[in-house]
PDB file of C-alpha atoms in Angstrom:
ATOM      1  CA  GLU A   1     113.632 125.909  88.927  1.00 85.00           C
ATOM      2  CA  PHE A   2     115.051 124.389  91.744  1.00 87.00           C
ATOM      3  CA  THR A   3     118.438 124.284  90.806  1.00 88.00           C
ATOM      4  CA  GLU A   4     118.416 127.586  89.896  1.00 92.00           C
ATOM      5  CA  TRP A   5     117.116 128.959  93.185  1.00 91.00           C
ATOM      6  CA  GLN A   6     119.750 126.921  94.868  1.00 91.00           C
ATOM      7  CA  HIS A   7     122.357 128.738  92.478  1.00 92.00           C
ATOM      8  CA  ILE A   8     120.635 132.210  93.113  1.00 95.00           C
ATOM      9  CA  SER A   9     120.776 131.780  96.853  1.00 94.00           C
ATOM     10  CA  ASP A  10     124.474 130.397  96.730  1.00 93.00           C
ATOM     11  CA  ARG A  11     125.822 133.282  94.798  1.00 95.00           C
ATOM     12  CA  HIS A  12     123.869 136.241  97.153  1.00 96.00           C
ATOM     13  CA  HIS A  13     124.880 134.036 100.528  1.00 95.00           C
ATOM     14  CA  TRP A  14     121.587 133.367 101.557  1.00 95.00           C
ATOM     15  CA  THR A  15     120.434 130.592 102.833  1.00 93.00           C
ATOM     16  CA  LYS A  16     119.614 127.820 100.209  1.00 91.00           C
ATOM     17  CA  PHE A  17     116.969 125.736 100.315  1.00 91.00           C
ATOM     18  CA  VAL A  18     117.252 122.291 102.471  1.00 93.00           C
ATOM     19  CA  GLY A  19     113.984 121.039 102.052  1.00 92.00           C
ATOM     20  CA  TRP A  20     110.719 120.700  99.754  1.00 89.00           C
ATOM     21  CA  GLN A  21     107.763 118.658  99.145  1.00 88.00           C
ATOM     22  CA  LEU A  22     107.506 116.575  95.888  1.00 83.00           C
ATOM     23  CA  ASN A  23     104.585 114.340  94.831  1.00 76.00           C
ATOM     24  CA  TYR A  24     105.584 111.048  94.937  1.00 74.00           C
ATOM     25  CA  ASN A  25     103.057 108.669  94.878  1.00 70.00           C
ATOM     26  CA  LEU A  26     101.657 105.523  92.522  1.00 71.00           C
ATOM     27  CA  LEU A  27      99.775 107.778  89.602  1.00 67.00           C
ATOM     28  CA  HIS A  28     103.014 110.264  89.253  1.00 63.00           C
ATOM     29  CA  THR A  29     106.096 109.047  90.030  1.00 64.00           C
ATOM     30  CA  SER A  30     108.354 109.399  86.745  1.00 65.00           C
ATOM     31  CA  GLU A  31     108.005 113.269  86.498  1.00 70.00           C
ATOM     32  CA  GLU A  32     109.507 112.936  90.423  1.00 81.00           C
ATOM     33  CA  HIS A  33     112.677 110.588  89.450  1.00 81.00           C
ATOM     34  CA  GLN A  34     115.071 113.612  88.719  1.00 84.00           C
ATOM     35  CA  LYS A  35     113.983 115.759  91.706  1.00 87.00           C
ATOM     36  CA  ILE A  36     114.966 112.512  93.778  1.00 87.00           C
ATOM     37  CA  GLU A  37     118.200 112.456  92.786  1.00 88.00           C
ATOM     38  CA  PHE A  38     119.439 115.860  92.503  1.00 89.00           C
ATOM     39  CA  SER A  39     118.278 115.846  96.339  1.00 90.00           C
ATOM     40  CA  LYS A  40     119.945 112.926  97.372  1.00 90.00           C
ATOM     41  CA  ASN A  41     123.019 114.015  95.609  1.00 91.00           C
ATOM     42  CA  GLU A  42     122.478 118.068  97.554  1.00 90.00           C
ATOM     43  CA  GLY A  43     121.634 116.805 100.627  1.00 91.00           C
ATOM     44  CA  ILE A  44     118.443 118.339 100.372  1.00 93.00           C
ATOM     45  CA  GLY A  45     115.442 116.622 102.603  1.00 93.00           C
ATOM     46  CA  ILE A  46     112.433 115.261 100.564  1.00 90.00           C
ATOM     47  CA  LEU A  47     108.994 115.181 102.104  1.00 88.00           C
ATOM     48  CA  SER A  48     106.460 113.660  99.992  1.00 83.00           C
ATOM     49  CA  TRP A  49     102.097 113.916 100.716  1.00 75.00           C
ATOM     50  CA  VAL A  50     101.225 110.375 100.367  1.00 70.00           C
ATOM     51  CA  PRO A  51      97.869 110.238 100.025  1.00 61.00           C
ATOM     52  CA  SER A  52      96.186 106.852 100.557  1.00 56.00           C
ATOM     53  CA  ASP A  53      97.246 104.515  98.277  1.00 50.00           C
ATOM     54  CA  GLY A  54      99.360 106.337  97.166  1.00 47.00           C
ATOM     55  CA  GLY A  55      96.799 108.322  94.829  1.00 51.00           C
ATOM     56  CA  LEU A  56      94.988 104.715  94.434  1.00 52.00           C
ATOM     57  CA  GLY A  57      92.467 104.667  97.353  1.00 49.00           C
ATOM     58  CA  GLY A  58      89.475 104.291  98.226  1.00 48.00           C
ATOM     59  CA  LYS A  59      86.816 102.194  96.875  1.00 49.00           C
ATOM     60  CA  ILE A  60      87.576 100.828  93.120  1.00 52.00           C
ATOM     61  CA  VAL A  61      85.187 100.629  90.904  1.00 49.00           C
ATOM     62  CA  LYS A  62      84.957  99.639  87.489  1.00 48.00           C
ATOM     63  CA  SER A  63      82.601 102.234  86.615  1.00 44.00           C
ATOM     64  CA  ILE A  64      81.269 105.446  88.706  1.00 41.00           C
ATOM     65  CA  GLY A  65      79.371 107.302  85.825  1.00 46.00           C
ATOM     66  CA  GLU A  66      79.020 110.252  84.654  1.00 42.00           C
ATOM     67  CA  PRO A  67      81.487 112.796  85.112  1.00 44.00           C
ATOM     68  CA  ALA A  68      84.675 110.418  84.365  1.00 44.00           C
ATOM     69  CA  CYS A  69      87.237 111.796  85.494  1.00 47.00           C
ATOM     70  CA  PRO A  70      90.909 110.399  87.193  1.00 46.00           C
ATOM     71  CA  GLN A  71      90.094 111.993  90.676  1.00 47.00           C
ATOM     72  CA  ARG A  72      88.621 110.472  93.777  1.00 44.00           C
ATOM     73  CA  LEU A  73      85.034 110.887  93.580  1.00 43.00           C
ATOM     74  CA  SER A  74      83.122 110.313  97.186  1.00 43.00           C
ATOM     75  CA  GLY A  75      85.924 108.096  98.055  1.00 48.00           C
ATOM     76  CA  MET A  76      85.483 106.126  94.452  1.00 53.00           C
ATOM     77  CA  MET A  77      88.033 105.469  91.974  1.00 58.00           C
ATOM     78  CA  ASP A  78      86.981 104.573  88.480  1.00 63.00           C
ATOM     79  CA  LEU A  79      89.923 102.286  86.908  1.00 67.00           C
ATOM     80  CA  LYS A  80      88.970 103.402  83.340  1.00 68.00           C
ATOM     81  CA  ASN A  81      89.463 106.532  83.692  1.00 69.00           C
ATOM     82  CA  LEU A  82      93.285 105.570  84.354  1.00 73.00           C
ATOM     83  CA  ASN A  83      96.351 104.806  81.541  1.00 76.00           C
ATOM     84  CA  LEU A  84      97.139 101.452  81.095  1.00 80.00           C
ATOM     85  CA  GLY A  85     100.449 101.965  83.610  1.00 77.00           C
ATOM     86  CA  GLN A  86      98.201 103.071  86.320  1.00 77.00           C
ATOM     87  CA  GLN A  87      96.090 100.175  86.034  1.00 79.00           C
ATOM     88  CA  GLU A  88      98.968  97.912  86.192  1.00 82.00           C
ATOM     89  CA  ALA A  89     100.349  99.957  89.053  1.00 80.00           C
ATOM     90  CA  TYR A  90      97.152  99.636  91.187  1.00 81.00           C
ATOM     91  CA  HIS A  91      96.966  95.910  90.149  1.00 85.00           C
ATOM     92  CA  SER A  92     100.751  95.592  91.309  1.00 87.00           C
ATOM     93  CA  LEU A  93     100.009  97.573  94.363  1.00 87.00           C
ATOM     94  CA  GLN A  94      97.096  95.405  95.080  1.00 87.00           C
ATOM     95  CA  ALA A  95      99.252  91.682  94.666  1.00 91.00           C
ATOM     96  CA  LEU A  96     101.692  93.220  97.047  1.00 92.00           C
ATOM     97  CA  SER A  97      99.664  94.334  99.244  1.00 91.00           C
ATOM     98  CA  ASP A  98      97.870  90.977  99.951  1.00 93.00           C
ATOM     99  CA  ARG A  99     101.338  89.248  99.615  1.00 94.00           C
ATOM    100  CA  LYS A 100     102.372  90.926 102.225  1.00 94.00           C
ATOM    101  CA  LYS A 101      99.328  90.929 104.358  1.00 94.00           C
ATOM    102  CA  ARG A 102      99.600  95.040 104.819  1.00 92.00           C
ATOM    103  CA  PRO A 103      97.198  97.286 103.937  1.00 87.00           C
ATOM    104  CA  ARG A 104      97.805  99.454 100.121  1.00 85.00           C
ATOM    105  CA  ALA A 105      98.295 102.428 102.214  1.00 83.00           C
ATOM    106  CA  ALA A 106     101.417 100.848 104.392  1.00 87.00           C
ATOM    107  CA  ILE A 107     102.570  99.777 101.179  1.00 88.00           C
ATOM    108  CA  VAL A 108     102.765 103.002  99.752  1.00 85.00           C
ATOM    109  CA  ALA A 109     103.969 104.900 102.894  1.00 87.00           C
ATOM    110  CA  ALA A 110     106.737 102.422 102.896  1.00 89.00           C
ATOM    111  CA  ARG A 111     107.524 102.726  99.049  1.00 88.00           C
ATOM    112  CA  ALA A 112     108.263 106.355  99.959  1.00 87.00           C
ATOM    113  CA  LEU A 113     110.493 105.668 103.070  1.00 89.00           C
ATOM    114  CA  SER A 114     112.313 103.154 101.091  1.00 87.00           C
ATOM    115  CA  ILE A 115     113.914 106.014  98.659  1.00 85.00           C
ATOM    116  CA  GLY A 116     114.663 108.409 101.534  1.00 86.00           C
ATOM    117  CA  CYS A 117     111.452 110.580 101.497  1.00 86.00           C
ATOM    118  CA  TYR A 118     109.351 111.455 104.335  1.00 86.00           C
ATOM    119  CA  PRO A 119     106.015 111.097 104.058  1.00 84.00           C
ATOM    120  CA  ILE A 120     103.135 113.289 105.038  1.00 83.00           C
ATOM    121  CA  VAL A 121     100.613 110.735 105.822  1.00 80.00           C
ATOM    122  CA  GLY A 122      96.615 112.090 106.292  1.00 76.00           C
ATOM    123  CA  CYS A 123      95.396 110.509 109.678  1.00 79.00           C
ATOM    124  CA  SER A 124      91.777 110.964 110.419  1.00 80.00           C
ATOM    125  CA  SER A 125      90.926 107.888 112.619  1.00 84.00           C
ATOM    126  CA  VAL A 126      92.980 105.325 114.428  1.00 88.00           C
ATOM    127  CA  LYS A 127      92.990 102.751 111.661  1.00 84.00           C
ATOM    128  CA  ASP A 128      95.039 105.217 109.228  1.00 81.00           C
ATOM    129  CA  VAL A 129      97.478 106.119 112.650  1.00 86.00           C
ATOM    130  CA  ASN A 130      97.935 102.543 113.156  1.00 87.00           C
ATOM    131  CA  GLN A 131      98.744 101.802 109.084  1.00 84.00           C
ATOM    132  CA  ALA A 132     101.609 104.926 109.168  1.00 85.00           C
ATOM    133  CA  ILE A 133     103.287 102.750 111.966  1.00 90.00           C
ATOM    134  CA  MET A 134     103.019  99.312 109.950  1.00 91.00           C
ATOM    135  CA  ALA A 135     104.654 101.303 106.703  1.00 89.00           C
ATOM    136  CA  ILE A 136     107.698 101.441 109.349  1.00 91.00           C
ATOM    137  CA  ALA A 137     107.632  97.917 109.401  1.00 92.00           C
ATOM    138  CA  THR A 138     107.281  97.788 106.010  1.00 93.00           C
ATOM    139  CA  HIS A 139     110.453  96.367 104.092  1.00 92.00           C
ATOM    140  CA  LEU A 140     110.026  96.484 100.560  1.00 92.00           C
ATOM    141  CA  THR A 141     112.810  94.365  98.585  1.00 93.00           C
ATOM    142  CA  PRO A 142     114.579  95.628  96.093  1.00 91.00           C
ATOM    143  CA  GLU A 143     112.633  93.486  93.289  1.00 91.00           C
ATOM    144  CA  GLU A 144     109.258  94.698  95.037  1.00 90.00           C
ATOM    145  CA  PHE A 145     110.070  98.100  94.627  1.00 87.00           C
ATOM    146  CA  LYS A 146     111.078  98.055  91.391  1.00 85.00           C
ATOM    147  CA  ILE A 147     107.567  96.189  90.726  1.00 84.00           C
ATOM    148  CA  LEU A 148     105.695  99.075  91.955  1.00 82.00           C
ATOM    149  CA  GLU A 149     107.593 101.535  89.691  1.00 78.00           C
ATOM    150  CA  LEU A 150     107.528  98.696  86.773  1.00 74.00           C
ATOM    151  CA  HIS A 151     104.620 100.463  84.563  1.00 67.00           C
ATOM    152  CA  LEU A 152     104.428 104.088  85.475  1.00 61.00           C
ATOM    153  CA  ASP A 153     107.938 104.982  83.336  1.00 57.00           C
TER     154      ASP A 153
END
């Protein structure tokens, strides 16, 4: 649809879109790859809301009881409600966070920055601001980036 909108704008000499917001996080990535590639090829800016820990934030628990759903409930995520790839992505994120001695949220924001995406980071505390700043100084090697993406296709 976005490609079609760009062509319609071009045909009518309207202003084309120069940026858009994607849902680029560790729970939903595969459908965003084509959008990212298109954006890079067309020079379109990419914004992405980066939820705390890429959608895998808050306290992780084995089970939170009923109702079981993959959404955050009171800041908690029930790992059993994630598919196997999402669970592996969480464990990869945690391992990378431990190895780099950075919070998971900083790793996830750094991941978005590494593809040329400008993350929208929600900050409600000084700690959140510090993690956002830390993300700017966090470099992911191609291997580390691949580790986070490995389980999501």
